[in-house]
Each structure stands twice: as structure tokens, then as C-alpha cells.
């Protein structure tokens, strides 16, 4: 029972850490995007008008979406319980194949 409570606690702590890191990433994204915009506006010259910040912000935003999907979609469904179910299925398949092989060996021994 204590092992189960400890495992539940560790899983909850891991999820909270994932969400916390995602929030930090989002704040960093906002501050970084603002910094890139300001830097582009301050560093521009009248002769050379290069707008580079939208591309970097777009790429960073795409990475932010991937991080969000990982935390709130993928890790939510592929948790410890999902892992246990997958392991149990694979073990059941392996046991079934072993039983089939043993039955086949017994049949071949009779012949």
C-alpha cells in the first residue's frame, strides 16, 4: 500500500513538474518574442529593412505547440497505467505463443 501511494505521489509530482516547465516555456516565449521584436526595430537601418523576427517567433511558437501537445495530450494518455496495460498485453501474447509452441512440440514428439 505504501509503495502504491509513493508511486501515485511520484506520478503526480512528475505531471506538476511538466506543467510547470511548460508555463516557464510559455513565459520565456512571450518575453523572448517581445525582445526579438524590439531588437529588430532598434537595430534596423533605413537602407536595410530586414524583418527576421516573425520567422523566429513562428518557429518557436510551433515548438511551443509541440511541447503543449506532449504535456497535455501524449503524456496524459500514455501514463503509467497505459504502460502497465501494454506490458500485460505483451506478456499475455508471449505466454500464448509459448503455450502454442509447447503444444506443437508435444504433438511432434508423439509422431
C-alpha positions as MATLAB code, in Angstrom:
seq = 'XXXXXXXXXXXXXXXXXXXXXXXXXXXXXXXXXXXXXXXXXXXXXXXXXXXXXXXXXXXXXXXXXXXXXXXXXXXXXXXXXXXXXXXXXXXXXXXXXXXXXXXXXXXXXXX';
ca = [
       0.000    0.000    0.000;
       2.809    2.407    0.858;
       4.507    1.555   -2.455;
       1.299    2.405   -4.330;
       0.921    5.758   -2.540;
       4.550    6.596   -3.227;
       4.102    5.733   -6.923;
       0.954    7.882   -7.147;
       2.795   10.738   -5.448;
       5.758   10.452   -7.831;
       3.456   10.383  -10.885;
       1.594   13.465   -9.645;
       4.877   15.248   -8.902;
       6.145   14.442  -12.406;
       2.948   15.799  -14.037;
       3.111   19.002  -11.998;
       6.761   19.468  -12.984;
       5.859   19.001  -16.677;
       3.114   21.630  -16.422;
       5.403   23.990  -14.516;
       8.130   23.697  -17.171;
       5.522   24.323  -19.882;
       4.417   27.523  -18.101;
       8.046   28.669  -17.844;
       8.479   27.911  -21.540;
       5.394   29.980  -22.366;
       6.601   32.968  -20.318;
      10.045   32.692  -21.904;
       8.363   32.579  -25.323;
       6.423   35.799  -24.615;
       9.437   37.656  -23.227;
      11.716   36.347  -25.989;
       9.250   37.303  -28.716;
       8.922   40.803  -27.323;
      12.720   41.085  -27.098;
      13.137   39.933  -30.725;
      10.563   42.471  -31.923;
      12.208   45.323  -30.010;
      15.703   44.245  -31.120;
      14.620   44.163  -34.763;
      13.041   47.616  -34.511;
      16.039   49.141  -32.720;
      18.699   47.531  -34.917;
      17.096   48.325  -38.261;
      18.647   50.858  -40.569;
      16.808   52.970  -43.085;
      18.713   51.421  -46.005;
      18.390   47.796  -44.978;
      14.898   46.775  -43.857;
      15.147   43.089  -42.890;
      12.316   41.714  -40.799;
      13.622   38.498  -39.274;
      11.673   38.183  -36.032;
       8.369   36.792  -37.427;
      10.159   33.678  -38.689;
      11.923   33.010  -35.428;
       8.757   33.631  -33.414;
       6.764   31.353  -35.734;
       9.272   28.516  -35.374;
       9.418   29.000  -31.606;
       5.604   29.047  -31.457;
       5.496   25.764  -33.371;
       7.912   24.250  -30.836;
       5.716   25.634  -28.051;
       2.689   23.869  -29.569;
       4.655   20.598  -29.737;
       5.599   20.987  -26.073;
       1.940   21.638  -25.186;
       0.808   18.554  -27.126;
       3.406   16.413  -25.370;
       2.371   17.565  -21.890;
      -1.413   17.750  -22.237;
      -2.175   15.086  -24.849;
       0.555   12.480  -25.236;
       1.721   12.197  -21.620;
      -1.844   12.390  -20.344;
      -2.895    9.245  -22.187;
       0.405    7.387  -22.228;
       0.888    7.338  -18.482;
       1.931    4.551  -16.087;
      -1.451    2.832  -16.351;
      -1.166    2.728  -20.156;
       2.357    1.298  -19.823;
       1.113   -1.433  -17.460;
      -1.700   -2.352  -19.859;
       0.737   -2.575  -22.779;
       3.136   -4.730  -20.753;
       0.320   -7.055  -19.670;
      -0.838   -7.429  -23.281;
       2.670   -8.247  -24.484;
       3.192  -10.754  -21.680;
      -0.147  -12.402  -22.467;
       0.835  -12.649  -26.161;
       4.207  -14.136  -25.288;
       2.628  -16.667  -22.917;
       0.119  -17.650  -25.607;
       2.939  -18.186  -28.138;
       4.890  -20.250  -25.604;
       1.817  -22.420  -24.971;
       1.355  -22.886  -28.721;
       5.000  -23.866  -29.157;
       4.827  -26.296  -26.230;
       1.662  -27.893  -27.666;
       3.339  -28.149  -31.062;
       6.415  -29.801  -29.529;
       4.240  -32.333  -27.698;
       2.435  -33.174  -30.946;
       5.748  -33.623  -32.787;
       7.106  -35.830  -30.010;
       4.121  -38.186  -30.383;
       4.735  -38.554  -34.095;
];
